[in-house]
Coordinates of C-alpha atoms in Angstrom, one line a residue:
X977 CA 84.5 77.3 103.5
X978 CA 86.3 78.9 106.3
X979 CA 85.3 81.6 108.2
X980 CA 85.8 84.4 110.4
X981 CA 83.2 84.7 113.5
X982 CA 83.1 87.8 115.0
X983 CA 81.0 87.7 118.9
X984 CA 79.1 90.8 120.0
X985 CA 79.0 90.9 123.6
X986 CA 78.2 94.4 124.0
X987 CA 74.1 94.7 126.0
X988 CA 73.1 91.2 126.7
X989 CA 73.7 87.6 126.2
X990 CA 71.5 84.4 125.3
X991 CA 71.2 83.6 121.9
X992 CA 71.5 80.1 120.5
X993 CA 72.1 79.7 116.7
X994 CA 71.6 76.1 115.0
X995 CA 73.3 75.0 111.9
X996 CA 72.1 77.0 108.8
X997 CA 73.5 77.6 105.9
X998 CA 74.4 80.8 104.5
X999 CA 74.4 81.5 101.0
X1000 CA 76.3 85.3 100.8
X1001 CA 79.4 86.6 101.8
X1002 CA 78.5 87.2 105.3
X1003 CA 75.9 86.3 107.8
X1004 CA 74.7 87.7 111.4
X1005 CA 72.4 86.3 113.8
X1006 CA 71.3 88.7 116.4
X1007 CA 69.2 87.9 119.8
X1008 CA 65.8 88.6 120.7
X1009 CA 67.2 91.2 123.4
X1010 CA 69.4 92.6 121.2
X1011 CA 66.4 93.3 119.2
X1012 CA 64.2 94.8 121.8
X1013 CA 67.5 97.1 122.5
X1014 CA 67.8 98.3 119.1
X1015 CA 63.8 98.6 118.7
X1016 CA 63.4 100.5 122.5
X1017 CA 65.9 103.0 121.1
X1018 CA 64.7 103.9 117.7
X1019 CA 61.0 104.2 118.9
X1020 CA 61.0 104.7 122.9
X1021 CA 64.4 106.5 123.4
X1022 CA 65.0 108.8 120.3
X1023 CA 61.4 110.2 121.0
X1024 CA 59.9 108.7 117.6
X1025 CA 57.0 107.5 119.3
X1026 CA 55.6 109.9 120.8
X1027 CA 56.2 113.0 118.2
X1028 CA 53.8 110.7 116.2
X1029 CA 51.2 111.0 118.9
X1030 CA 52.0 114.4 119.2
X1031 CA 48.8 116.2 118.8
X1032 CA 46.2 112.9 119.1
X1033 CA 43.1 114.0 119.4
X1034 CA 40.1 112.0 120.1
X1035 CA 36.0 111.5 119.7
X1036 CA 33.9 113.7 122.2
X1037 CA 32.5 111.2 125.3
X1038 CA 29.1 111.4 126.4
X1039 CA 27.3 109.5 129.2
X1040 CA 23.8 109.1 130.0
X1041 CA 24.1 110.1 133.3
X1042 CA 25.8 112.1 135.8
X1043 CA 25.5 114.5 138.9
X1044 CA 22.0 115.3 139.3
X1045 CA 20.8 112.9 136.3
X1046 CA 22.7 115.5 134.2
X1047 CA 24.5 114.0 131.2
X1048 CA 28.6 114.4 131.5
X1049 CA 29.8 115.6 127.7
X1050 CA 34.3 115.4 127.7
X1051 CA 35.4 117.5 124.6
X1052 CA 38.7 118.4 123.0
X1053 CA 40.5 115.7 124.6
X1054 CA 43.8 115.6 123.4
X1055 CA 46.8 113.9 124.5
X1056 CA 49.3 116.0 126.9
X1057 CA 51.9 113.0 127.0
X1058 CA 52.7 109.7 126.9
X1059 CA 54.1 108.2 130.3
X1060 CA 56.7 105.2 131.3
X1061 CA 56.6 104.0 127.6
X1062 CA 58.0 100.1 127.6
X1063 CA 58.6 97.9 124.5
X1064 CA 59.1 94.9 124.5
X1065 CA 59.2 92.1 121.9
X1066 CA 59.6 88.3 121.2
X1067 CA 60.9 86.5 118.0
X1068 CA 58.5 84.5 116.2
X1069 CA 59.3 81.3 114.2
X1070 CA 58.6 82.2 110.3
X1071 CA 56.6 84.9 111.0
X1072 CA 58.8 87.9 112.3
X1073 CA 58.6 90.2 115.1
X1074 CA 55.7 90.8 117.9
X1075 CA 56.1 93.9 119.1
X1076 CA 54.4 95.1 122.4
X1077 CA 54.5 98.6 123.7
X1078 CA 53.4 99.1 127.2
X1079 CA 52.5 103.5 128.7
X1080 CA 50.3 105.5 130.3
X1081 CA 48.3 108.1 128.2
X1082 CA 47.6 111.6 129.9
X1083 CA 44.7 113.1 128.2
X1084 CA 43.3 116.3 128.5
X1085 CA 40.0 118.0 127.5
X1086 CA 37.3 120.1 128.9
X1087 CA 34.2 118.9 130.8
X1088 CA 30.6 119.5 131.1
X1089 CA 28.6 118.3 134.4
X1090 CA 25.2 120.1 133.5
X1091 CA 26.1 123.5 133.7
X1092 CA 29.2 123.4 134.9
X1093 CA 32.8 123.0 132.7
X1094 CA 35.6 122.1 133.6
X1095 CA 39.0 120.9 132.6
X1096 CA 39.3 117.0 133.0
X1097 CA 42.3 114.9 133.5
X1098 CA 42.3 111.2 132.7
X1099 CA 45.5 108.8 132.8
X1100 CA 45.2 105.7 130.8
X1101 CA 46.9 102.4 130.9
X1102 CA 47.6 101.3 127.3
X1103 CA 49.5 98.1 125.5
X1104 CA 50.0 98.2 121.9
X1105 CA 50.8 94.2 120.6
X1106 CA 51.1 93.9 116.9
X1107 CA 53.3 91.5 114.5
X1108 CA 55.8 92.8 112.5
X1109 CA 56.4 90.9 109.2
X1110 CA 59.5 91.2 106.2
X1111 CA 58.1 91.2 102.7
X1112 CA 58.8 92.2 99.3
X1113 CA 62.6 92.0 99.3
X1114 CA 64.2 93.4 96.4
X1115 CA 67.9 95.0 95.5
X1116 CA 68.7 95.2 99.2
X1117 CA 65.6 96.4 100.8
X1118 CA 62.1 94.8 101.9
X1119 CA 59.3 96.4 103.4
X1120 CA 57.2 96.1 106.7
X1121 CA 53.6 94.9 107.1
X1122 CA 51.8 95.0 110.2
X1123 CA 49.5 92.1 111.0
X1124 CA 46.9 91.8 114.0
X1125 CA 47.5 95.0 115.6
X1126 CA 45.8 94.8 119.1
X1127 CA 45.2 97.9 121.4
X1128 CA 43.8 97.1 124.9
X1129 CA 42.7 100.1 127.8
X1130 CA 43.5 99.5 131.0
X1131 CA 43.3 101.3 134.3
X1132 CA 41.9 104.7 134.1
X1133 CA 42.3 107.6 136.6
X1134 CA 40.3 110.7 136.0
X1135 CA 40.4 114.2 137.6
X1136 CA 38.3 117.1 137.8
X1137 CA 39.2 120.1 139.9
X1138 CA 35.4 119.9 141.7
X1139 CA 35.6 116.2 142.2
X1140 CA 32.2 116.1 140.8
X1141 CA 32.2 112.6 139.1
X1142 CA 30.1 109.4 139.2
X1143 CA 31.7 106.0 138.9
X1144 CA 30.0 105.3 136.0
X1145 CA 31.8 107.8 134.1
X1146 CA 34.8 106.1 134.5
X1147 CA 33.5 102.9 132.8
X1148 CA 32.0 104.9 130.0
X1149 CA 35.5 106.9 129.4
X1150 CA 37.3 103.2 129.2
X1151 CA 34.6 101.6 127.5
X1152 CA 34.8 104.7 124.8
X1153 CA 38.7 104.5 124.4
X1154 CA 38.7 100.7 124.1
X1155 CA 36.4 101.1 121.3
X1156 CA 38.5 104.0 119.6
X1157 CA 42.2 104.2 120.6
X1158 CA 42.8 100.9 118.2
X1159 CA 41.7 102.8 115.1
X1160 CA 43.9 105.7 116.7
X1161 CA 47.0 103.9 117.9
X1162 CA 47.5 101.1 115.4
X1163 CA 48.2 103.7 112.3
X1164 CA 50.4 105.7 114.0
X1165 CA 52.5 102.5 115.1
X1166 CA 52.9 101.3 111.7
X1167 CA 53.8 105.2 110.5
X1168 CA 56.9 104.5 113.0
X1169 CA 57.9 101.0 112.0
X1170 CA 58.1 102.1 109.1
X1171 CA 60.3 105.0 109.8
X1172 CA 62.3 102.6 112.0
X1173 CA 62.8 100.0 109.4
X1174 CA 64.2 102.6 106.5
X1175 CA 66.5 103.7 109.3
X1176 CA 67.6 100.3 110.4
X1177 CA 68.0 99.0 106.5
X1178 CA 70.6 102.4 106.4
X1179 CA 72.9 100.4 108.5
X1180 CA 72.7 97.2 106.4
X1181 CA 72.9 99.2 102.6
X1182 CA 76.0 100.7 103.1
X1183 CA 79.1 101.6 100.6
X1184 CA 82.0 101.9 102.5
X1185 CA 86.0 102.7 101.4
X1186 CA 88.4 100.0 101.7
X1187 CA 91.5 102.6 101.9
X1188 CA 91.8 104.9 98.5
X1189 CA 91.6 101.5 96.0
X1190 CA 88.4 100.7 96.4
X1191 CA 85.0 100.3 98.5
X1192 CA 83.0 97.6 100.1
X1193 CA 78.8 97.9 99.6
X1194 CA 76.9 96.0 102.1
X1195 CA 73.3 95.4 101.6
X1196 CA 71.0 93.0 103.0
X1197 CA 70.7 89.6 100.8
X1198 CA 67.4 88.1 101.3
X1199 CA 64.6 88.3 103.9
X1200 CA 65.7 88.1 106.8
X1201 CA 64.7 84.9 109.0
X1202 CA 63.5 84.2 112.7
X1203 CA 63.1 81.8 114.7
X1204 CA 62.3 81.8 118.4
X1205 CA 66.1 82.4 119.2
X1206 CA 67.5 84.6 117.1
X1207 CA 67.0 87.5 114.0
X1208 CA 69.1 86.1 110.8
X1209 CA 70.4 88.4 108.5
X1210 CA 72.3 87.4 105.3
X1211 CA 74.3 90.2 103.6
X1212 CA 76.2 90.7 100.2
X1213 CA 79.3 92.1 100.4
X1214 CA 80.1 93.7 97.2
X1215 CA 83.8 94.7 96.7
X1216 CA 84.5 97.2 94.0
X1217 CA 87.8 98.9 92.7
X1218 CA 87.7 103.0 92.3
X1219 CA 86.2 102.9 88.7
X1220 CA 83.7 100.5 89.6
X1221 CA 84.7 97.4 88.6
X1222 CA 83.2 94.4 91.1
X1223 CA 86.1 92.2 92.3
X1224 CA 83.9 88.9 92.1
X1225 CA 84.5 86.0 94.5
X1226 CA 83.0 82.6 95.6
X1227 CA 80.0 82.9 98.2
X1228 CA 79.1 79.3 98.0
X1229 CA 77.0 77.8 100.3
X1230 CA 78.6 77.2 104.2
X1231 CA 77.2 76.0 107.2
X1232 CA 77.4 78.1 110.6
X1233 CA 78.2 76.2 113.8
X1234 CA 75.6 76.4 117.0
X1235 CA 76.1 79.8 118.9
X1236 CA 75.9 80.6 122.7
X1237 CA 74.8 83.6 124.9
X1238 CA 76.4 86.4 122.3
X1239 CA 74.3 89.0 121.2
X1240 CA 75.4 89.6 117.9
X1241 CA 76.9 86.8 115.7
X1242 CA 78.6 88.2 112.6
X1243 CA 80.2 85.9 110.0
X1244 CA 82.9 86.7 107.6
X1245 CA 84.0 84.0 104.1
X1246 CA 87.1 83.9 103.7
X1247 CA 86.6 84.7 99.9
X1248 CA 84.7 88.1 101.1
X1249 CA 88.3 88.9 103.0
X1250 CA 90.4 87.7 100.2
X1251 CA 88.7 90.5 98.1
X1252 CA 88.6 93.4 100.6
X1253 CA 92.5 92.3 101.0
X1254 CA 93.3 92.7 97.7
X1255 CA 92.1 96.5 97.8
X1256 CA 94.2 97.3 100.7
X1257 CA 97.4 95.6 99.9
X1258 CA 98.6 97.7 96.8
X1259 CA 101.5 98.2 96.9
X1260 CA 103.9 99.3 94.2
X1261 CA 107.6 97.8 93.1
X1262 CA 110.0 99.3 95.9
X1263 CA 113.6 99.7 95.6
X1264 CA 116.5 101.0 97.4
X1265 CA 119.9 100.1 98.2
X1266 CA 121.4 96.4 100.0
X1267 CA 122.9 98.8 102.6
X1268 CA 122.9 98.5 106.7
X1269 CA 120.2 101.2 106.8
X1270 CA 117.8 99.2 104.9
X1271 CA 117.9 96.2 106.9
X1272 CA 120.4 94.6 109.3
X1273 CA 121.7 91.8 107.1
X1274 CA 122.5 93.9 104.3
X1275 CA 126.2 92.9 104.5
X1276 CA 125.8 89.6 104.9
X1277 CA 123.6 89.1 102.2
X1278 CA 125.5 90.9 99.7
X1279 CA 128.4 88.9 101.2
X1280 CA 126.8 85.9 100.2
X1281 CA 125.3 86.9 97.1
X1282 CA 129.4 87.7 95.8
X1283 CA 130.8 84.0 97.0
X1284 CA 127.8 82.7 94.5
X1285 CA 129.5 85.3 91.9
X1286 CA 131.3 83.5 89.2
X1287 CA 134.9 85.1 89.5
X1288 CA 134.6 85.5 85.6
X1289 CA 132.0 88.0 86.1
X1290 CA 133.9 91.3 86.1
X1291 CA 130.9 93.6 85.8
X1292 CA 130.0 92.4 88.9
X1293 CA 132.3 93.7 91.1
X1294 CA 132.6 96.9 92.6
X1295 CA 132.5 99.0 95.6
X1296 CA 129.0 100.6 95.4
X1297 CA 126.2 98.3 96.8
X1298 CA 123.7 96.2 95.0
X1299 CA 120.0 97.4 94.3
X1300 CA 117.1 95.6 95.2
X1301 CA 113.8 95.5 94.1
X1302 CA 110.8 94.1 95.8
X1303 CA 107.8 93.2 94.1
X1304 CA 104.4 92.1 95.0
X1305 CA 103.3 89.2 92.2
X1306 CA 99.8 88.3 92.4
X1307 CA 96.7 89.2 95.5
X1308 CA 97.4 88.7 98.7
X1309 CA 95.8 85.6 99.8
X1310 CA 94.3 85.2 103.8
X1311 CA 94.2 81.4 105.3
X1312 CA 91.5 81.0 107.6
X1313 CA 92.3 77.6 109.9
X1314 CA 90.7 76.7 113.7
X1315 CA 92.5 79.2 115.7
X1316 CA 94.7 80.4 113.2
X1317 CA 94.7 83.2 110.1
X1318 CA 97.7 83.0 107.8
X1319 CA 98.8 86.0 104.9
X1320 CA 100.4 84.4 102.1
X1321 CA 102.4 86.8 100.0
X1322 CA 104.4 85.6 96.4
X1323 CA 107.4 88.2 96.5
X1324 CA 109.7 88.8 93.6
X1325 CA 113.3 89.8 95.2
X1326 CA 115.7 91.4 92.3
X1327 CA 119.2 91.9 92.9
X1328 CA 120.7 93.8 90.5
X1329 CA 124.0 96.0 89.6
X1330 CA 123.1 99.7 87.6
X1331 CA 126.7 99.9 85.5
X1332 CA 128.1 103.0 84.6
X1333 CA 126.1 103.2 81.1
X1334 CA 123.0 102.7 82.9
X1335 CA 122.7 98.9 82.4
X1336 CA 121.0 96.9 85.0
X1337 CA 122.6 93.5 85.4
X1338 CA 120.2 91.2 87.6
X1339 CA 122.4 89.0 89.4
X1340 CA 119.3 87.1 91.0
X1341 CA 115.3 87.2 90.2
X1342 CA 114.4 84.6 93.7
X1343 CA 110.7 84.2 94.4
X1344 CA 109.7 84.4 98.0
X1345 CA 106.0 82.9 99.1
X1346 CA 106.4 84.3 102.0
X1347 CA 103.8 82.9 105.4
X1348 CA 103.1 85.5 107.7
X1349 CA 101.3 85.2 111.0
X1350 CA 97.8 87.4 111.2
X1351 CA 97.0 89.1 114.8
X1352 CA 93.0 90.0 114.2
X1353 CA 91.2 92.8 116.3
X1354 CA 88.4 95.0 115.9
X1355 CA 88.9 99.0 116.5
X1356 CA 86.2 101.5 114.9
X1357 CA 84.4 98.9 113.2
X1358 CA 86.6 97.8 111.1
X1359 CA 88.6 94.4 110.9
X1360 CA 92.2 95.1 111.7
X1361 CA 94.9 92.3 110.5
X1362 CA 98.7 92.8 111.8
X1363 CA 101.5 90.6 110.5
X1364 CA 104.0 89.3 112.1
X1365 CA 107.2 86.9 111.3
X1366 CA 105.9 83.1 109.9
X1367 CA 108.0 81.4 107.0
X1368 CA 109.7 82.0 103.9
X1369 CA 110.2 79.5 100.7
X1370 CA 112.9 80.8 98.4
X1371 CA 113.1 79.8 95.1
X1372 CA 115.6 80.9 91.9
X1373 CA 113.8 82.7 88.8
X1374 CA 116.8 83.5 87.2
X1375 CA 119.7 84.9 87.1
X1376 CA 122.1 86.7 84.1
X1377 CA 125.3 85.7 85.4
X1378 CA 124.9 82.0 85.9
X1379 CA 124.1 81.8 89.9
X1380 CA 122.4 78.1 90.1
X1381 CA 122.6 76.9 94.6
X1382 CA 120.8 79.8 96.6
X1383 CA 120.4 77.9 100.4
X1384 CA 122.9 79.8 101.4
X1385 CA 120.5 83.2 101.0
X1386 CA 117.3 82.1 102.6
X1387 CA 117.7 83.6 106.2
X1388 CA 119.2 86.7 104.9
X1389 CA 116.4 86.8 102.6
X1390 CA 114.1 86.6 105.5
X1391 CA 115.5 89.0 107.0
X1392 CA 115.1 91.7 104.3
X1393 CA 111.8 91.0 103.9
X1394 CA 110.8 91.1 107.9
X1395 CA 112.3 94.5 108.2
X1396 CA 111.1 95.8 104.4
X1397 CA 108.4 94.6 103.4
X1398 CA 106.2 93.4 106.3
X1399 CA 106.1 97.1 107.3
X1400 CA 105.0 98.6 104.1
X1401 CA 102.1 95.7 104.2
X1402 CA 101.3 97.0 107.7
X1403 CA 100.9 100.5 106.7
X1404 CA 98.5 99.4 104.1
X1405 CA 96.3 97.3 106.8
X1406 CA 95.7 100.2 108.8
X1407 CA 92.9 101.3 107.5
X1408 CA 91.1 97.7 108.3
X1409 CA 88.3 96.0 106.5
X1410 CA 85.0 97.5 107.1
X1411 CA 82.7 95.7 109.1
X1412 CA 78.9 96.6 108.8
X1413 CA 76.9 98.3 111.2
X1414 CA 74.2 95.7 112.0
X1415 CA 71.5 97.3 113.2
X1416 CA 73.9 100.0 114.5
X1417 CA 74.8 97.5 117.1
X1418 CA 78.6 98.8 118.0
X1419 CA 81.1 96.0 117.8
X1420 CA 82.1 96.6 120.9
X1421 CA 84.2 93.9 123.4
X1422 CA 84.4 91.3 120.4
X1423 CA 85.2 88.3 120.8
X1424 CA 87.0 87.0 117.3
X1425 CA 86.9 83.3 116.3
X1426 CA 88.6 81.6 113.5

């Protein structure tokens, strides 16, 4: 099965993907940093995290002991904010994701030292470790379980304005939050994975147009898969026709080649392209006359066409020019080869005289499988394909006025079709195959390999 390989180098580098195979239309391995990226901006970055904590309040403290014997009672302690948050995370094999979120806490509350209160500061190291595990898939979507959430205290500063504190206070404030930020922390964190996970399965269910024929709806295939290395991700690619309709094509099983350093691998069947092809190339019969401003062999070709002319044939001369009709006979069909992609095109090329009476006389029906050359490139995340001049094989259909030897037409032929056709098929490219937003990584400085 050939394929297309598309290589996101856009944050970081270092992933290594071993031979797998890959049962639907595309495929995408991503890296354990690309990963952390994507993670560190839904839940650090866009502020997720801590508008959950927002308003975290917490058990009163009490000690035994303070100034004078006095017992020390901290109430209302709430948190004021949630300093140098840092997530980090590490792929692992068959299980999923552990994710470890690193920050200082600043909590704030009111104190009592005997008979005097006061407002209390404390600042507390936290880190968050839990595993993050795929389950449940079904049409396109799978939900997240967390597993062995762990929340460990660390360093803790604490200020009062009168400096009035023993030492021991500080052990009993950690050894209090130790015992109750877990049951605090470890809800709220899978509250946001959840959150994160419906946003990041947005970017893998997707319908998308594929100019005005059709569309493309991606959605995620199966569970996705880790190993120490990389995220896997398998994807359908469902093409459909305005209407509907499913354009259905082979997704049989393929094996992807080892990766290096990329941070996002994306892989494209041929078969998927084929399909999303044949929604953009759509393009009705065109005619127009054999004429100079049409193309720049006009007059040899029609030259060439009259010496096949039997001189019998007195309908077919005259002063006007011939017609010609192009026509696009079957779907477009995309050759995927090492280092090389390859439009093939089967083009019907009428040449024909409209008599006085309205009659059209075809002088020639020649079929043209035409081979053009496919430039490939990535720009808004979509798949762009621009054709350029390959081969033509010319062949006679038919004719009604007895025309049999046609080598004499073949580079005039090519000709017409180079400066007629391939620009009307160009047009229709531009709107590019849709790619899907992995993980909203932007396909940014691709690298594309055939």
């Amino acid at each position: 099965m050939a394929m297309l390989k598309l290589f996101g180098v856009v944050f970081f580098c270092g992933l290594l993907l071993p031979s797998q195979e890959v049962l639907s239309g595309l495929s995408c391995a991503v890296s354990p940093e690309a990963v952390q990226h994507v993670l560190s901006d839904a839940i650090i970055q866009n502020g997720l995290l801590q508008q959950h904590l927002h308003g975290l309040v917490l058990p009163n403290i009490m000690s035994e002991e303070g100034l004078l014997s006095s017992p020390t009672v901290i109430t209302g302690l709430h948190l004021v904010k949630v300093r140098r948050p840092k997530l980090s995370v590490a792929l692992l094999s068959d299980i999923g994701v552990q994710l470890s979120i690193a920050a200082k806490l600043e909590l704030s509350g009111n104190c009592l030292i005997g008979l005097l209160s006061e407002l209390i500061d404390i600042l507390v190291d936290v880190r968050i470790t839990a595993n993050i595990k795929c389950t449940n898939f079904k049409s396109g979507t799978v939900q997240i379980a967390i597993e062995d959430c762990l929340c460990l205290a660390g360093a803790v500063k604490i200020k009062v304005l009168s400096g009035l504190l023993t030492l021991s206070v500080n052990e009993i404030v950690l050894r209090q939050l130790t015992g109750t930020l877990p049951g605090l922390l470890c809800p709220v964190l899978e509250i946001v994975v959840n959150l994160v996970n419906i946003h990041l399965l947005g970017t893998l269910n997707a319908v998308i147009p594929v100019g005005t024929a059709g569309m493309v709806h991606y959605q995620l295939a199966s569970l996705p898969f880790t190993s120490g290395l990389f995220l896997g991700l398998d994807l359908d690619g469902i093409v459909k026709q305005v209407g509907g309709s499913v354009i259905p094509y082979d997704s049989s099983p393929s094996v992807l080649p080892p990766l290096l350093d990329k941070l996002l691998v994306l892989v494209l069947q041929q078969n998927f392209l084929n399909a999303a092809l044949s929604l953009l190339i759509q393009i009705p019969p065109h005619s127009f006359p054999c004429s100079p401003e049409m193309f720049s062999s006009a007059i040899p070709l029609q030259e060439a066409i009259m010496t096949l002319v039997p001189a019998d044939c007195s309908a077919c001369r005259g002063t006007s020019p011939l017609g010609i009709k192009l026509t696009l006979s079957g779907d477009p069909l995309l050759l995927l080869e090492e280092n090389k992609a390859t439009l093939k095109l089967l083009v019907l090329i009428q040449v024909y005289i409209k008599r006085s009476d309205g009659h059209i006389l075809s002088l020639l029906l020649l079929k043209a499988d035409l081979s053009l050359n496919v430039h490939l490139s990535i720009v808004g995340g979509r798949l762009l394909l621009s054709l350029s001049q390959g081969g033509i094989s010319l062949s006679l259909e038919s004719s009604d006025v007895g025309i049999t030897n046609i080598s004499i037409l073949k580079p005039h032929c090519s000709t017409l079709l180079l400066e007629t056709l391939v620009p009307i098929v160009n047009g229709a490219l531009l709107n590019g195959i849709p790619l899907p937003n992995v993980l909203g990584i932007a396909l940014v400085g691709v690298e594309i390999h055939i």
